[in-house]
Amino acid sequence: ENSFCYKQVIPLFEGDNMFGRYNKGTVISSPIETNDPSMDRRHCILNVKRGKNGNIIYTLRDNDSITGTFLMNEILGAKDRVRIEDGAIITLGATTLILHAADVD
């Protein structure tokens, strides 16, 4: 939580999960209710897929946002596709997300 946003739990689904600032009329799969002006309406994409062994793979990429997407305080490049794991800290503008990975079972 911060001055822009309260704590939220956003469920993920297999495929591309588009994260961004909620705005009426903007259709995204994982909206964040916030007043953070530094978060784009379509800020980043978190892809969820099952690997060959049944394990869940999370891949993060920026969606050409103005302020960038940070993973563990490192900014992602324009073409970066980064695998992330449980506990990963993602920063979008002044908002922080923490991945709580699903149990494989």
JSON list of C-alpha atoms in Angstrom, two decimals:
[
{"chain": "A", "resi": 1, "resn": "GLU", "atom": "CA", "xyz": [0.00, 0.00, 0.00]},
{"chain": "A", "resi": 2, "resn": "ASN", "atom": "CA", "xyz": [1.06, 3.61, -0.60]},
{"chain": "A", "resi": 3, "resn": "SER", "atom": "CA", "xyz": [-0.57, 7.00, -1.06]},
{"chain": "A", "resi": 4, "resn": "PHE", "atom": "CA", "xyz": [-1.72, 6.01, -4.57]},
{"chain": "A", "resi": 5, "resn": "CYS", "atom": "CA", "xyz": [-3.01, 2.51, -3.97]},
{"chain": "A", "resi": 6, "resn": "TYR", "atom": "CA", "xyz": [-4.28, 0.03, -1.39]},
{"chain": "A", "resi": 7, "resn": "LYS", "atom": "CA", "xyz": [-3.26, -3.64, -1.17]},
{"chain": "A", "resi": 8, "resn": "GLN", "atom": "CA", "xyz": [-4.87, -5.73, -3.92]},
{"chain": "A", "resi": 9, "resn": "VAL", "atom": "CA", "xyz": [-4.73, -9.40, -4.86]},
{"chain": "A", "resi": 10, "resn": "ILE", "atom": "CA", "xyz": [-4.91, -9.92, -8.61]},
{"chain": "A", "resi": 11, "resn": "PRO", "atom": "CA", "xyz": [-5.42, -13.51, -9.80]},
{"chain": "A", "resi": 12, "resn": "LEU", "atom": "CA", "xyz": [-3.46, -14.69, -12.83]},
{"chain": "A", "resi": 13, "resn": "PHE", "atom": "CA", "xyz": [-4.60, -16.97, -15.63]},
{"chain": "A", "resi": 14, "resn": "GLU", "atom": "CA", "xyz": [-2.71, -18.94, -18.27]},
{"chain": "A", "resi": 15, "resn": "GLY", "atom": "CA", "xyz": [-1.68, -16.72, -21.17]},
{"chain": "A", "resi": 16, "resn": "ASP", "atom": "CA", "xyz": [-0.90, -12.99, -21.22]},
{"chain": "A", "resi": 17, "resn": "ASN", "atom": "CA", "xyz": [-1.97, -10.99, -18.16]},
{"chain": "A", "resi": 18, "resn": "MET", "atom": "CA", "xyz": [-1.91, -7.28, -19.06]},
{"chain": "A", "resi": 19, "resn": "PHE", "atom": "CA", "xyz": [-1.23, -5.10, -16.00]},
{"chain": "A", "resi": 20, "resn": "GLY", "atom": "CA", "xyz": [-1.98, -1.40, -15.89]},
{"chain": "A", "resi": 21, "resn": "ARG", "atom": "CA", "xyz": [-3.83, 1.43, -14.21]},
{"chain": "A", "resi": 22, "resn": "TYR", "atom": "CA", "xyz": [-7.58, 0.91, -14.14]},
{"chain": "A", "resi": 23, "resn": "ASN", "atom": "CA", "xyz": [-9.44, 3.42, -16.24]},
{"chain": "A", "resi": 24, "resn": "LYS", "atom": "CA", "xyz": [-13.07, 3.17, -17.29]},
{"chain": "A", "resi": 25, "resn": "GLY", "atom": "CA", "xyz": [-13.17, 2.16, -20.94]},
{"chain": "A", "resi": 26, "resn": "THR", "atom": "CA", "xyz": [-9.69, 0.62, -21.02]},
{"chain": "A", "resi": 27, "resn": "VAL", "atom": "CA", "xyz": [-9.95, -3.13, -21.35]},
{"chain": "A", "resi": 28, "resn": "ILE", "atom": "CA", "xyz": [-7.11, -5.05, -19.69]},
{"chain": "A", "resi": 29, "resn": "SER", "atom": "CA", "xyz": [-7.01, -8.42, -17.96]},
{"chain": "A", "resi": 30, "resn": "SER", "atom": "CA", "xyz": [-5.29, -7.34, -14.73]},
{"chain": "A", "resi": 31, "resn": "PRO", "atom": "CA", "xyz": [-6.32, -3.79, -13.81]},
{"chain": "A", "resi": 32, "resn": "ILE", "atom": "CA", "xyz": [-4.81, -2.11, -10.76]},
{"chain": "A", "resi": 33, "resn": "GLU", "atom": "CA", "xyz": [-7.01, 0.40, -8.99]},
{"chain": "A", "resi": 34, "resn": "THR", "atom": "CA", "xyz": [-4.65, 3.30, -8.35]},
{"chain": "A", "resi": 35, "resn": "ASN", "atom": "CA", "xyz": [-4.24, 7.05, -8.65]},
{"chain": "A", "resi": 36, "resn": "ASP", "atom": "CA", "xyz": [-0.57, 6.58, -9.63]},
{"chain": "A", "resi": 37, "resn": "PRO", "atom": "CA", "xyz": [-0.08, 8.84, -12.67]},
{"chain": "A", "resi": 38, "resn": "SER", "atom": "CA", "xyz": [3.28, 7.17, -13.43]},
{"chain": "A", "resi": 39, "resn": "MET", "atom": "CA", "xyz": [1.61, 3.82, -14.24]},
{"chain": "A", "resi": 40, "resn": "ASP", "atom": "CA", "xyz": [0.42, 3.38, -17.80]},
{"chain": "A", "resi": 41, "resn": "ARG", "atom": "CA", "xyz": [-3.04, 2.00, -18.54]},
{"chain": "A", "resi": 42, "resn": "ARG", "atom": "CA", "xyz": [-1.33, -0.91, -20.35]},
{"chain": "A", "resi": 43, "resn": "HIS", "atom": "CA", "xyz": [1.98, -1.05, -18.51]},
{"chain": "A", "resi": 44, "resn": "CYS", "atom": "CA", "xyz": [3.39, -4.60, -18.69]},
{"chain": "A", "resi": 45, "resn": "ILE", "atom": "CA", "xyz": [2.54, -8.19, -19.54]},
{"chain": "A", "resi": 46, "resn": "LEU", "atom": "CA", "xyz": [3.02, -11.20, -17.29]},
{"chain": "A", "resi": 47, "resn": "ASN", "atom": "CA", "xyz": [2.71, -14.44, -19.27]},
{"chain": "A", "resi": 48, "resn": "VAL", "atom": "CA", "xyz": [1.78, -17.65, -17.44]},
{"chain": "A", "resi": 49, "resn": "LYS", "atom": "CA", "xyz": [2.23, -21.04, -19.07]},
{"chain": "A", "resi": 50, "resn": "ARG", "atom": "CA", "xyz": [2.78, -24.67, -18.13]},
{"chain": "A", "resi": 51, "resn": "GLY", "atom": "CA", "xyz": [6.12, -26.21, -18.97]},
{"chain": "A", "resi": 52, "resn": "LYS", "atom": "CA", "xyz": [6.65, -29.73, -20.30]},
{"chain": "A", "resi": 53, "resn": "ASN", "atom": "CA", "xyz": [6.99, -31.07, -16.76]},
{"chain": "A", "resi": 54, "resn": "GLY", "atom": "CA", "xyz": [3.76, -29.39, -15.65]},
{"chain": "A", "resi": 55, "resn": "ASN", "atom": "CA", "xyz": [5.61, -26.62, -13.85]},
{"chain": "A", "resi": 56, "resn": "ILE", "atom": "CA", "xyz": [4.32, -23.07, -14.16]},
{"chain": "A", "resi": 57, "resn": "ILE", "atom": "CA", "xyz": [6.54, -20.57, -15.99]},
{"chain": "A", "resi": 58, "resn": "TYR", "atom": "CA", "xyz": [6.13, -16.81, -15.46]},
{"chain": "A", "resi": 59, "resn": "THR", "atom": "CA", "xyz": [7.60, -14.40, -18.03]},
{"chain": "A", "resi": 60, "resn": "LEU", "atom": "CA", "xyz": [7.55, -10.61, -17.62]},
{"chain": "A", "resi": 61, "resn": "ARG", "atom": "CA", "xyz": [7.92, -7.93, -20.29]},
{"chain": "A", "resi": 62, "resn": "ASP", "atom": "CA", "xyz": [7.33, -4.19, -20.50]},
{"chain": "A", "resi": 63, "resn": "ASN", "atom": "CA", "xyz": [4.55, -2.96, -22.79]},
{"chain": "A", "resi": 64, "resn": "ASP", "atom": "CA", "xyz": [6.36, 0.16, -24.05]},
{"chain": "A", "resi": 65, "resn": "SER", "atom": "CA", "xyz": [5.39, 2.04, -20.88]},
{"chain": "A", "resi": 66, "resn": "ILE", "atom": "CA", "xyz": [6.56, 5.61, -20.30]},
{"chain": "A", "resi": 67, "resn": "THR", "atom": "CA", "xyz": [8.25, 4.97, -16.93]},
{"chain": "A", "resi": 68, "resn": "GLY", "atom": "CA", "xyz": [9.38, 1.39, -17.63]},
{"chain": "A", "resi": 69, "resn": "THR", "atom": "CA", "xyz": [8.92, -1.87, -15.78]},
{"chain": "A", "resi": 70, "resn": "PHE", "atom": "CA", "xyz": [11.41, -2.77, -13.06]},
{"chain": "A", "resi": 71, "resn": "LEU", "atom": "CA", "xyz": [12.23, -6.25, -11.78]},
{"chain": "A", "resi": 72, "resn": "MET", "atom": "CA", "xyz": [14.11, -6.27, -8.46]},
{"chain": "A", "resi": 73, "resn": "ASN", "atom": "CA", "xyz": [15.10, -2.59, -9.10]},
{"chain": "A", "resi": 74, "resn": "GLU", "atom": "CA", "xyz": [16.50, -3.32, -12.59]},
{"chain": "A", "resi": 75, "resn": "ILE", "atom": "CA", "xyz": [14.68, -1.78, -15.56]},
{"chain": "A", "resi": 76, "resn": "LEU", "atom": "CA", "xyz": [13.64, -4.14, -18.34]},
{"chain": "A", "resi": 77, "resn": "GLY", "atom": "CA", "xyz": [14.82, -3.31, -21.83]},
{"chain": "A", "resi": 78, "resn": "ALA", "atom": "CA", "xyz": [12.33, -2.75, -24.63]},
{"chain": "A", "resi": 79, "resn": "LYS", "atom": "CA", "xyz": [12.69, -6.30, -25.95]},
{"chain": "A", "resi": 80, "resn": "ASP", "atom": "CA", "xyz": [13.47, -8.12, -22.68]},
{"chain": "A", "resi": 81, "resn": "ARG", "atom": "CA", "xyz": [11.46, -11.20, -21.79]},
{"chain": "A", "resi": 82, "resn": "VAL", "atom": "CA", "xyz": [12.47, -12.24, -18.26]},
{"chain": "A", "resi": 83, "resn": "ARG", "atom": "CA", "xyz": [11.48, -15.37, -16.36]},
{"chain": "A", "resi": 84, "resn": "ILE", "atom": "CA", "xyz": [10.42, -14.63, -12.82]},
{"chain": "A", "resi": 85, "resn": "GLU", "atom": "CA", "xyz": [9.72, -16.76, -9.79]},
{"chain": "A", "resi": 86, "resn": "ASP", "atom": "CA", "xyz": [7.88, -16.65, -6.50]},
{"chain": "A", "resi": 87, "resn": "GLY", "atom": "CA", "xyz": [8.76, -13.53, -4.51]},
{"chain": "A", "resi": 88, "resn": "ALA", "atom": "CA", "xyz": [9.75, -11.45, -7.54]},
{"chain": "A", "resi": 89, "resn": "ILE", "atom": "CA", "xyz": [9.31, -7.72, -6.90]},
{"chain": "A", "resi": 90, "resn": "ILE", "atom": "CA", "xyz": [7.93, -5.81, -9.90]},
{"chain": "A", "resi": 91, "resn": "THR", "atom": "CA", "xyz": [7.66, -2.01, -9.91]},
{"chain": "A", "resi": 92, "resn": "LEU", "atom": "CA", "xyz": [5.27, -0.11, -12.20]},
{"chain": "A", "resi": 93, "resn": "GLY", "atom": "CA", "xyz": [5.61, 3.62, -11.63]},
{"chain": "A", "resi": 94, "resn": "ALA", "atom": "CA", "xyz": [5.27, 4.11, -7.86]},
{"chain": "A", "resi": 95, "resn": "THR", "atom": "CA", "xyz": [3.41, 0.81, -7.41]},
{"chain": "A", "resi": 96, "resn": "THR", "atom": "CA", "xyz": [5.03, -2.45, -6.32]},
{"chain": "A", "resi": 97, "resn": "LEU", "atom": "CA", "xyz": [3.78, -5.93, -7.17]},
{"chain": "A", "resi": 98, "resn": "ILE", "atom": "CA", "xyz": [4.99, -9.14, -5.52]},
{"chain": "A", "resi": 99, "resn": "LEU", "atom": "CA", "xyz": [4.49, -12.44, -7.32]},
{"chain": "A", "resi": 100, "resn": "HIS", "atom": "CA", "xyz": [3.10, -15.20, -5.14]},
{"chain": "A", "resi": 101, "resn": "ALA", "atom": "CA", "xyz": [3.50, -18.21, -7.43]},
{"chain": "A", "resi": 102, "resn": "ALA", "atom": "CA", "xyz": [0.89, -20.94, -7.51]},
{"chain": "A", "resi": 103, "resn": "ASP", "atom": "CA", "xyz": [1.61, -24.39, -6.12]},
{"chain": "A", "resi": 104, "resn": "VAL", "atom": "CA", "xyz": [2.21, -26.86, -8.93]},
{"chain": "A", "resi": 105, "resn": "ASP", "atom": "CA", "xyz": [0.04, -29.49, -7.23]}
]
